Each structure stands twice: as C-alpha cells, then as structure tokens.
Short mmCIF file of C-alpha atoms (C1' of nucleotides) in Angstrom, two decimals:
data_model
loop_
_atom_site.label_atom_id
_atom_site.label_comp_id
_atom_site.label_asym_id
_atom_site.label_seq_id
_atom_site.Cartn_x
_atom_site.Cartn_y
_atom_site.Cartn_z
CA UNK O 1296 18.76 -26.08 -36.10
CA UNK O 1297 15.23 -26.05 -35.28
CA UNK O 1298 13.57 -22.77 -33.91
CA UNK O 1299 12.73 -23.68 -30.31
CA UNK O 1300 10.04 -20.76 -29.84
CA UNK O 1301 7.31 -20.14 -31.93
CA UNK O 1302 5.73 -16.80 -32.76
CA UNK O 1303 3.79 -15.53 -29.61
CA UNK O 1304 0.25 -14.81 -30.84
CA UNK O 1305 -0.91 -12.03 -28.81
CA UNK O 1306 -4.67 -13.65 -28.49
CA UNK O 1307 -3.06 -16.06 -26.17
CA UNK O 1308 -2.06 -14.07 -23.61
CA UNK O 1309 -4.20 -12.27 -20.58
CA UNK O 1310 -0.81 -10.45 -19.85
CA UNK O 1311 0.35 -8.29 -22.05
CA UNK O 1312 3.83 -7.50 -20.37
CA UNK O 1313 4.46 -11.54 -21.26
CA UNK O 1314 3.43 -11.06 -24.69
CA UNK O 1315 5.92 -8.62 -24.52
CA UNK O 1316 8.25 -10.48 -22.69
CA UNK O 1317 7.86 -13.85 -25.31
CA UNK O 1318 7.94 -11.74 -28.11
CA UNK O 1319 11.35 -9.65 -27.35
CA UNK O 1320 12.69 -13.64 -26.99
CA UNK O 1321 11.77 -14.76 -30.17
CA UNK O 1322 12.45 -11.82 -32.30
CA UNK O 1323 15.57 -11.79 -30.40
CA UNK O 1324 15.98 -15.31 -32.01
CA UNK O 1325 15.10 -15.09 -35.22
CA UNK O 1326 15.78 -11.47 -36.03
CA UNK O 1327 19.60 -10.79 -35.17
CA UNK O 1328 19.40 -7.05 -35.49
CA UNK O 1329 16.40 -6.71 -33.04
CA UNK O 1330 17.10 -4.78 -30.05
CA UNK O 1331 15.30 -2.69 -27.34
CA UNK O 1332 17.20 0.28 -29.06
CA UNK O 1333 16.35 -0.62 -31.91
CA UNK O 1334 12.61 -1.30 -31.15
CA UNK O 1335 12.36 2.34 -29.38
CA UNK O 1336 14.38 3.79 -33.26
CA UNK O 1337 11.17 2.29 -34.86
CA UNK O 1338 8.07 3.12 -32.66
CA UNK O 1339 9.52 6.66 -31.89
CA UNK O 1340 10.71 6.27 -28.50
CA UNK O 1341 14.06 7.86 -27.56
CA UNK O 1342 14.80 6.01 -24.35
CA UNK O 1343 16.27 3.38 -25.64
CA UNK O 1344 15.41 1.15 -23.13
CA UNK O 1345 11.53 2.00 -23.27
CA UNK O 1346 10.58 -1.81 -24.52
CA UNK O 1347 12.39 -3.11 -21.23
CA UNK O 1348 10.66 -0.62 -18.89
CA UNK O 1349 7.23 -1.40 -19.85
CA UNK O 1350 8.04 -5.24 -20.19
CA UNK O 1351 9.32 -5.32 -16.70
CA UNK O 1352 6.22 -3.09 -15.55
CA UNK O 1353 8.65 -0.55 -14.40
CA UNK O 1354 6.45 1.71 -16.64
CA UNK O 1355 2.98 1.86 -17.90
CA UNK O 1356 1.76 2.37 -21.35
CA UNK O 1357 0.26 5.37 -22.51
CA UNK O 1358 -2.98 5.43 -25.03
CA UNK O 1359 -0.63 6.90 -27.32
CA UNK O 1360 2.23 4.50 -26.28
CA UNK O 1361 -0.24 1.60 -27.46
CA UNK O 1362 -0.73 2.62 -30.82
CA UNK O 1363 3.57 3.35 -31.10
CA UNK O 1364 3.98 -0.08 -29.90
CA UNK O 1365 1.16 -2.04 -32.44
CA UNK O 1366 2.44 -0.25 -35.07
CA UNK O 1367 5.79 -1.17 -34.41
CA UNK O 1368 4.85 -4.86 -33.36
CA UNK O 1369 3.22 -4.40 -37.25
CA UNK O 1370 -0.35 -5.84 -35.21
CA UNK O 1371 -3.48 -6.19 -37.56
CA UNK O 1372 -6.19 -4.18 -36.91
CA UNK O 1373 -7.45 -7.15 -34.70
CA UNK O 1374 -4.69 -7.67 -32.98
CA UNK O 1375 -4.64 -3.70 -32.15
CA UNK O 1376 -7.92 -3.92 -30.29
CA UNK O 1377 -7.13 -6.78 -28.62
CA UNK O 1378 -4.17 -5.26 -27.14
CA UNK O 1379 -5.59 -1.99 -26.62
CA UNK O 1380 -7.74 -3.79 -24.17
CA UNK O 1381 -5.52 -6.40 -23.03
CA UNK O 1382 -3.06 -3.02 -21.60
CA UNK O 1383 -6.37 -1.63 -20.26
CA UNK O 1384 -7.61 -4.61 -18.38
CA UNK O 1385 -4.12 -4.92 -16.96
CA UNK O 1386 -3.21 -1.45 -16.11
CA UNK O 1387 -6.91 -0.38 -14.47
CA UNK O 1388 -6.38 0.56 -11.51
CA UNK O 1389 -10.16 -0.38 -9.76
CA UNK O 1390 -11.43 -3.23 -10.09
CA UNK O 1391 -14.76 -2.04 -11.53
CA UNK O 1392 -12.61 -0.66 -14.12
CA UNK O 1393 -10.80 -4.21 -14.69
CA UNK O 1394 -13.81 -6.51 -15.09
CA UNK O 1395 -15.40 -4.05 -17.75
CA UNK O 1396 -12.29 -4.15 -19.83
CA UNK O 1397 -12.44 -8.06 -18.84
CA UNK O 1398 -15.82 -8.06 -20.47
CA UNK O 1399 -14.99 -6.08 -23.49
CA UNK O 1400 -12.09 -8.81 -23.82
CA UNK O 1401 -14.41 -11.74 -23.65
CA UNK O 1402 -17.16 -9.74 -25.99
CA UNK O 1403 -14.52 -9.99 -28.78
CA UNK O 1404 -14.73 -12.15 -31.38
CA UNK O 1405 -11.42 -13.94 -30.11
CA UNK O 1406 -12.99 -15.17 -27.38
CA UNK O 1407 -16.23 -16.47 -28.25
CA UNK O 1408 -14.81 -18.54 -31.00
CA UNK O 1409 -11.39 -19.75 -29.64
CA UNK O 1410 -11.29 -19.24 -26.05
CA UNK O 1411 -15.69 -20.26 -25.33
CA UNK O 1412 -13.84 -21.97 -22.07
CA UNK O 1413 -12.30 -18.77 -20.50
CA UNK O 1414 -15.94 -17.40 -21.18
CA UNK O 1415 -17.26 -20.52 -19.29
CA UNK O 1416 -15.13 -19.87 -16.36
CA UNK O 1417 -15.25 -16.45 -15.47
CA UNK O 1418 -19.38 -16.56 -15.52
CA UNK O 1419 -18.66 -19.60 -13.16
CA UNK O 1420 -17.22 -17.32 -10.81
CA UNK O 1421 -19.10 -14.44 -11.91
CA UNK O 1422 -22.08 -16.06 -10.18
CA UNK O 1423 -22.22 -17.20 -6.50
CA UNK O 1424 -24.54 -20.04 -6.80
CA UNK O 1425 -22.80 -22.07 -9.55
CA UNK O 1426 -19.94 -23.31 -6.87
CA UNK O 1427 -22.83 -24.31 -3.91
CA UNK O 1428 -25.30 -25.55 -6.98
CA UNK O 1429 -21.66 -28.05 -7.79
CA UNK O 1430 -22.20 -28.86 -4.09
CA UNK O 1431 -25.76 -29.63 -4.19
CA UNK O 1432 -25.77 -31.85 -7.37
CA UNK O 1433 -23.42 -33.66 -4.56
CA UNK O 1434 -26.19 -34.05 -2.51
CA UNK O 1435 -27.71 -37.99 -2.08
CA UNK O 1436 -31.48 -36.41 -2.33
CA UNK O 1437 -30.44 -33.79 -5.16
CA UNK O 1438 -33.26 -34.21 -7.60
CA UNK O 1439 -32.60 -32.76 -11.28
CA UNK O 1440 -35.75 -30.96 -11.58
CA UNK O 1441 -34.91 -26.66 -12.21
CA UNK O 1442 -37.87 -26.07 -10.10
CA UNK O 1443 -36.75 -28.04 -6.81
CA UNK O 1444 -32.88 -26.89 -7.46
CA UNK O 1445 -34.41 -22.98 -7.58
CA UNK O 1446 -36.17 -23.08 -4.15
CA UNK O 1447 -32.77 -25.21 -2.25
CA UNK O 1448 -31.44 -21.66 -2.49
CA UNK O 1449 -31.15 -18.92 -0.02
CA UNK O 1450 -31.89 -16.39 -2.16
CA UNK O 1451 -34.20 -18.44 -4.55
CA UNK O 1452 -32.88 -18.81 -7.72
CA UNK O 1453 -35.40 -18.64 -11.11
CA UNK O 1454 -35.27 -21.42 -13.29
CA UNK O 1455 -33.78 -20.14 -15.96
CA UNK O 1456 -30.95 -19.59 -13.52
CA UNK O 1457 -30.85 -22.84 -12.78
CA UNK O 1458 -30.78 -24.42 -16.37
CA UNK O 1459 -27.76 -21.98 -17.65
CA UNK O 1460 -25.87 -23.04 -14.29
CA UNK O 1461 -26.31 -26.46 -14.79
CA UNK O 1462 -25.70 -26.30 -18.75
CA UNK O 1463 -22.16 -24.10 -17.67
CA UNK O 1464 -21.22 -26.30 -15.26
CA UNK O 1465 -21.16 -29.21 -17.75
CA UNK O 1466 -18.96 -27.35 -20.17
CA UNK O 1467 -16.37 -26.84 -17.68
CA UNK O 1468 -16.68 -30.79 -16.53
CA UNK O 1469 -17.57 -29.50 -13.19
CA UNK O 1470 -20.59 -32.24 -13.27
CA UNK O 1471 -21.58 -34.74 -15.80
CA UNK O 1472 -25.10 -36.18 -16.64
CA UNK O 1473 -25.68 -39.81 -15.60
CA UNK O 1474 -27.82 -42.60 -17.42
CA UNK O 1475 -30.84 -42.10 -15.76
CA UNK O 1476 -30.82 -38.44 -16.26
CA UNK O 1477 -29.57 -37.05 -13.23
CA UNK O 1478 -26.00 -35.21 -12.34
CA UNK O 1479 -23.02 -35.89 -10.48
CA UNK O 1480 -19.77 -34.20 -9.41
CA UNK O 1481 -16.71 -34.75 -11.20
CA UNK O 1482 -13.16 -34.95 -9.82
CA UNK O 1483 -12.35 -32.37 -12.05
CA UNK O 1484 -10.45 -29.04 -10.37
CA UNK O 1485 -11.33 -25.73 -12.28
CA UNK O 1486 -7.84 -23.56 -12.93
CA UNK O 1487 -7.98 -20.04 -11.93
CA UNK O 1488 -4.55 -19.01 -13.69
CA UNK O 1489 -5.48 -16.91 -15.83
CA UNK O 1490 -6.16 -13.35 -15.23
CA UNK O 1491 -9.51 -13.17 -17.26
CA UNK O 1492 -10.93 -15.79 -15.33
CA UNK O 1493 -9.69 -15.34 -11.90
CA UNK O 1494 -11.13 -11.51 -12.40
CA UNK O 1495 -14.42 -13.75 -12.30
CA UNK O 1496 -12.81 -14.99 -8.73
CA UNK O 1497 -13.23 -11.55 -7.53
CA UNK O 1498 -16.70 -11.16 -8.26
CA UNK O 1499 -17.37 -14.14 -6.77
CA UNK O 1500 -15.37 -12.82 -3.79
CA UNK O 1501 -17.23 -9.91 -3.75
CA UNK O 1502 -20.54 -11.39 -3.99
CA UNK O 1503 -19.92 -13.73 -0.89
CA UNK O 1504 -18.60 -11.16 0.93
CA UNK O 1505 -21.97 -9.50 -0.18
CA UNK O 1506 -24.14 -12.27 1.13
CA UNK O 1507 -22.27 -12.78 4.17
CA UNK O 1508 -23.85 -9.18 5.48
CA UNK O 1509 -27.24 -10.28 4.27
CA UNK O 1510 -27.32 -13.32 6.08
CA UNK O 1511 -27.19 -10.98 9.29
CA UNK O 1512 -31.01 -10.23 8.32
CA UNK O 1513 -31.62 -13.63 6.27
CA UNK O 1514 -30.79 -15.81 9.40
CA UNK O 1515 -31.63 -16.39 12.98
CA UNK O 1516 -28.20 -16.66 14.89
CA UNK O 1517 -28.18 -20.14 15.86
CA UNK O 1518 -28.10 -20.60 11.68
CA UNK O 1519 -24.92 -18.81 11.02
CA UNK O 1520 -21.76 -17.64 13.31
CA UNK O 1521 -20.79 -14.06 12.36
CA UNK O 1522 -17.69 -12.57 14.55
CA UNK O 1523 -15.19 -9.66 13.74
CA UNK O 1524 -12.00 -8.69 15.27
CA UNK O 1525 -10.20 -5.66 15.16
CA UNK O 1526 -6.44 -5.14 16.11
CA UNK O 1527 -3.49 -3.40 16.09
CA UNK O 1528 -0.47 -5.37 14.49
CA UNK O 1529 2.80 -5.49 13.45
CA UNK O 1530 3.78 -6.52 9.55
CA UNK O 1531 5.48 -9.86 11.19
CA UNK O 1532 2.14 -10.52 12.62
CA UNK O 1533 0.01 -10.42 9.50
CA UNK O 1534 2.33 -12.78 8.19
CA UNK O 1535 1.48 -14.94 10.84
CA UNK O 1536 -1.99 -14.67 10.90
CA UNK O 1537 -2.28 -14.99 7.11
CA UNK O 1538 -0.58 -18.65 7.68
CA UNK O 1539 -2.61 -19.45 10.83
CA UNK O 1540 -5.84 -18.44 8.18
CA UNK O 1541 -4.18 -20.83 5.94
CA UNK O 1542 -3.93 -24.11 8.17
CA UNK O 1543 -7.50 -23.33 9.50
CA UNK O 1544 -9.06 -23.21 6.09
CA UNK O 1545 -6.77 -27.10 5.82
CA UNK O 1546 -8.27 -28.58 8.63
CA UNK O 1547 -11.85 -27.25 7.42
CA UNK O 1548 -11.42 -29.35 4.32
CA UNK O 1549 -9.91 -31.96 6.24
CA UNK O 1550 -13.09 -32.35 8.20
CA UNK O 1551 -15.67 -31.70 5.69
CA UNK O 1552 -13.73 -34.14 3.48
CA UNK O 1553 -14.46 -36.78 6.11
CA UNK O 1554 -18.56 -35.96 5.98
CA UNK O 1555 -20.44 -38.78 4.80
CA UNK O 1556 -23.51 -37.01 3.99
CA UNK O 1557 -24.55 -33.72 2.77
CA UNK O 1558 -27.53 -32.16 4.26
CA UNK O 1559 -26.80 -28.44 3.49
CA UNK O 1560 -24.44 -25.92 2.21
CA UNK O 1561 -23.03 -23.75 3.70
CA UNK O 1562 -20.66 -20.97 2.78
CA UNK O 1563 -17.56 -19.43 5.06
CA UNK O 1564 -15.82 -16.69 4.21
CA UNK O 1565 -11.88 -15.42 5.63
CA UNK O 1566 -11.36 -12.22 5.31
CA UNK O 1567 -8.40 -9.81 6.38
CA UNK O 1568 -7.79 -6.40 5.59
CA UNK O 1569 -6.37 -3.31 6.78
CA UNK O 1570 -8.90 -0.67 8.45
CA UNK O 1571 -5.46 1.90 8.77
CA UNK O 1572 -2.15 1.41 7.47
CA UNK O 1573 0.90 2.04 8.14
CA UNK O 1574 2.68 5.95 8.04
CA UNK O 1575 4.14 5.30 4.91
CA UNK O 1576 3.15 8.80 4.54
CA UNK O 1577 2.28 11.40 6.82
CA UNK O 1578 -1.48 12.42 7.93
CA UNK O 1579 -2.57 13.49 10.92
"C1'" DA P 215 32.07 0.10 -29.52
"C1'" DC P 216 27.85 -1.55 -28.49
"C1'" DA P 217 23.90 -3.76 -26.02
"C1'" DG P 218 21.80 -3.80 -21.80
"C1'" DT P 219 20.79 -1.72 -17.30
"C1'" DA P 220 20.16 1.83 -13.82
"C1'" DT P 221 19.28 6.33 -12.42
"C1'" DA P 222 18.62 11.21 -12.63
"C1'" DA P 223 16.32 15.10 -14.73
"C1'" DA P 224 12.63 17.17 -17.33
"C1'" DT P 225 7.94 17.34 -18.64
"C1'" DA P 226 2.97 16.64 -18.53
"C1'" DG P 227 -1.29 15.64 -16.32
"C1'" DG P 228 -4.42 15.33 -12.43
"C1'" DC P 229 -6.23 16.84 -8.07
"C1'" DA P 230 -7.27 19.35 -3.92
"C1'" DC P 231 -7.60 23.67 -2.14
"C1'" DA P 232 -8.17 28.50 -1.73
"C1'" DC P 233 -9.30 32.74 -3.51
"C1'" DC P 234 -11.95 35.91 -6.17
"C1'" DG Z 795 -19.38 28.94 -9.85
"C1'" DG Z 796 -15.10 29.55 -12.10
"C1'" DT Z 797 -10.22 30.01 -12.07
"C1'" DG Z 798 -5.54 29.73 -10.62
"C1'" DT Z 799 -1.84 27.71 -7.83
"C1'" DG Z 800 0.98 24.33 -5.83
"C1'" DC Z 801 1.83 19.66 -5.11
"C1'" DC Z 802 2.15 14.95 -6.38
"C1'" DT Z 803 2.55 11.28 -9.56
"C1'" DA Z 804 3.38 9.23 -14.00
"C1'" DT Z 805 5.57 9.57 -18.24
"C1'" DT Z 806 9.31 10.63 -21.10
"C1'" DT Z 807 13.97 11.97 -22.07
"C1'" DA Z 808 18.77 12.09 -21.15
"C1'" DT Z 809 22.81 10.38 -19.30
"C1'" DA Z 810 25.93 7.41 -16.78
"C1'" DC Z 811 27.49 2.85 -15.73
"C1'" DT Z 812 28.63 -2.27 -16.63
"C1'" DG Z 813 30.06 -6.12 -19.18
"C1'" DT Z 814 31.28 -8.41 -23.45
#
DNA sequence: ACAGTATAAATAGGCACACC
DNA sequence: GGTGTGCCTATTTATACTGT
C-alpha cells in the first residue's frame, strides 16, 4: 500500500490550525500509536484532548503553548519561527497587529525564496493603484511611458511607482509586454485564497475606503456620487441587503463588461457595517 | 479498556474603576 | 500618581460521557 498523504511541511501553510489539522492525519497514518493523548503525554499538556482544542480553534495557543507544541512536533529551529509567527498572524486580534506579523512572515527567508509569488500578491493589494494602473494599461490611448502613466493618476503617482507596479504586475501575469513594447491585460484572475495575501486585500480595502473620503475634497460633485444611509434593522434584513449588495455589484460588471471604450477609471466602493449592535450584552 | 468528545471547574491574566 | 479590588475573559485542568 502506498501512503496517500505526504508529510505536511509547515512552510506551506498560512493556517496553522490546518497544519495542525494535516499533520494529526498523517501521523495518524503512519504512526499507529499517535494520539491526541498521547501528543498532550509528550508536550506536557494534561488535557488530553489539548491537540484537538487548538486544532478546532476551540482554544488559542499560548507563547508558551508554541514552544510545547514545536518541540513536540520535533520543528527545526526554522520551522519554530515560522510557526511562532504563523500562530501570531492568525491569532492577532487587530488587524494592524495581523499585517505586521504578515510582514514578518513574508520577510523570512521562506518566502522570498520559495513563495516570491505570495510576496507579489499581497504588495498588489497592498497598493491601491496597481488594480486601476491593470485598468489603464486597458486603455486604447494607454501609452507605456512612466511619466504619462504617473500624471493619469488622482493622486499622482512618481515614477518609480510606476515602474515597480508595472514590473509586479507582470510577475503575477496580470499584463504582459507586447512586440512593439507596449502592455496589455491578460485574462488572467489573481487568487486571493490565501490568508497572507488576502491580508493585502484589506489594505487595499482600507486604502479605498481611505480615498473614497478624500475624493469629497479632490472632486467637484458632478465627478463623483457620494451617499450614506443609516438604519435600524433586523439580522434577517442584513442578510437581505448583503444579497441585494451582491446582485448590484453583478449588474455593475454586467454593464461595464459591455463598455467598448475606456475613457477613465473609476473606483466604487460597498460598504456595510454596524454603527450599534445588538444587546448581546447590556449597556445603557 | 481505550480513544475521542464534551463540559464543568479551577486558575491566571488583563482592565477599568475607585480610593487613598 | 500609585495601588488595590472586583470583574471578565482566556487558558488550563479535571472529569464525565459515548462508541468501538
């Protein structure tokens, strides 16, 4: 009989509870007395069921529980650090606090030589402009000069900007160079799975969210459309209005997708979120 | 009897607040 | 300003239950 799972090597993994999760099935495989008691005997847990707990992320893990569990999980000194931070990034509870240990991650060693792509992605969202400079290299009268791409933006960009964008945006095979020099898009759809990249997501989040308020000052009002609502609503609702949000954002691509030309970008953000919730507990 | 699961009880740590 | 108290939450330990 063939082994049908491998050896879960912990630098592939931006969770660590499925790290955890893999590697409780494959020891469970190949090593018959393995057991969540007898994982907790070895790293000096007494509930036998710790392993599980954390696993299921019934439980978090301590600084102290981290070192019990690499040095039961016999981790190299490497593989140590990168957990360490791997249970940091996931556990932090702002998310200031997540994309530093998300930078730490991508500062190791791990990443810049076998994962340069993760890298690649969260900077792409990292940075508002690379997703409308994708949009722009759409454009029938872009022109691949740094200078003219720099001043198409609201905030101008500098040039150097412009050149790392450009240079990122080919890694990821979000644009490819043509024969006569130029760019154009590529069919290709960018993955946000994983958690190290699609921390770059917020960012980018943030940052539009960011830019949205400026363009109250940036703008004359017949340039942009800026509205808010607030209301009082019932759980049921929010579901509702979180699918009506949904089918709006469809038929926006449905009719940009049937634009012919591109004159300008343009960026519109949804955004819902609760001003006062509900008495789970009581204030006055 | 033993592995796995669920739950209760005990302990530690953090925080706001008041008091000196 | 410093210190202590009570409360809350998270962590850890202990125990009970279920199924094979």
């Amino acid at each position: 009989m063939t082994k049908t799972t491998e050896q879960p090597i912990i630098f592939d993994y931006t969770l660590y509870r499925k790290f955890l999760k893999d590697l409780y099935l494959f020891k469970k495989e190949t090593t018959p007395y393995f057991s969540y008691r007898y994982f907790s005997k070895i790293a000096g847990f007494t509930s036998p069921n710790y392993f599980k707990l954390i696993m299921d992320g019934k439980r978090n893990l301590s600084s102290d529980g981290i070192n019990k569990f690499s040095k039961a999980l016999k981790l190299n000194a490497k593989e140590k650090h990168f957990f360490r931070l791997l249970v940091l990034m996931n556990q932090a509870k702002t998310a200031e606090e997540k994309d530093f240990f998300t930078r730490q991650l991508l500062k190791s060693k791990v990443y810049k030589t076998l994962k340069p792509l993760t890298q690649a992605q969260y900077n792409y969202y990292s940075h508002w402009y690379h997703i409308p400079l994708r949009e722009l290299v759409g454009r029938s009268d872009f022109i691949n000069d740094p200078k003219w791409i720099a001043r198409q933006f609201t905030p101008k960009l500098t040039e150097s900007q412009v050149k790392e964008a450009l240079k990122r945006l080919e890694k990821l095979d979000l644009i490819k160079k043509t024969k006569d020099l130029s760019y154009v898009q590529t069919d290709f759809a960018i993955s946000t799975g994983e958690s190290v990249a699609s921390q770059g997501v917020i960012n980018y989040h943030r940052q539009m969210i960011q830019m949205g308020s400026e363009a109250l000052d940036r703008f004359d009002q017949d340039e942009r459309d800026i509205s808010s609502l607030t209301m009082g609503v019932s759980k049921d609702t929010i579901k509702k209005l979180k699918h009506l949000i949904r089918d709006f954002r469809k038929e926006i691509i449905a009719t940009v997708n049937e634009d012919q030309k591109i004159e300008e970008v343009v960026q519109l953000n949804f955004q819902l979120f609760p001003l006062i919730k509900s008495n789970g507990d009581e204030n006055e």
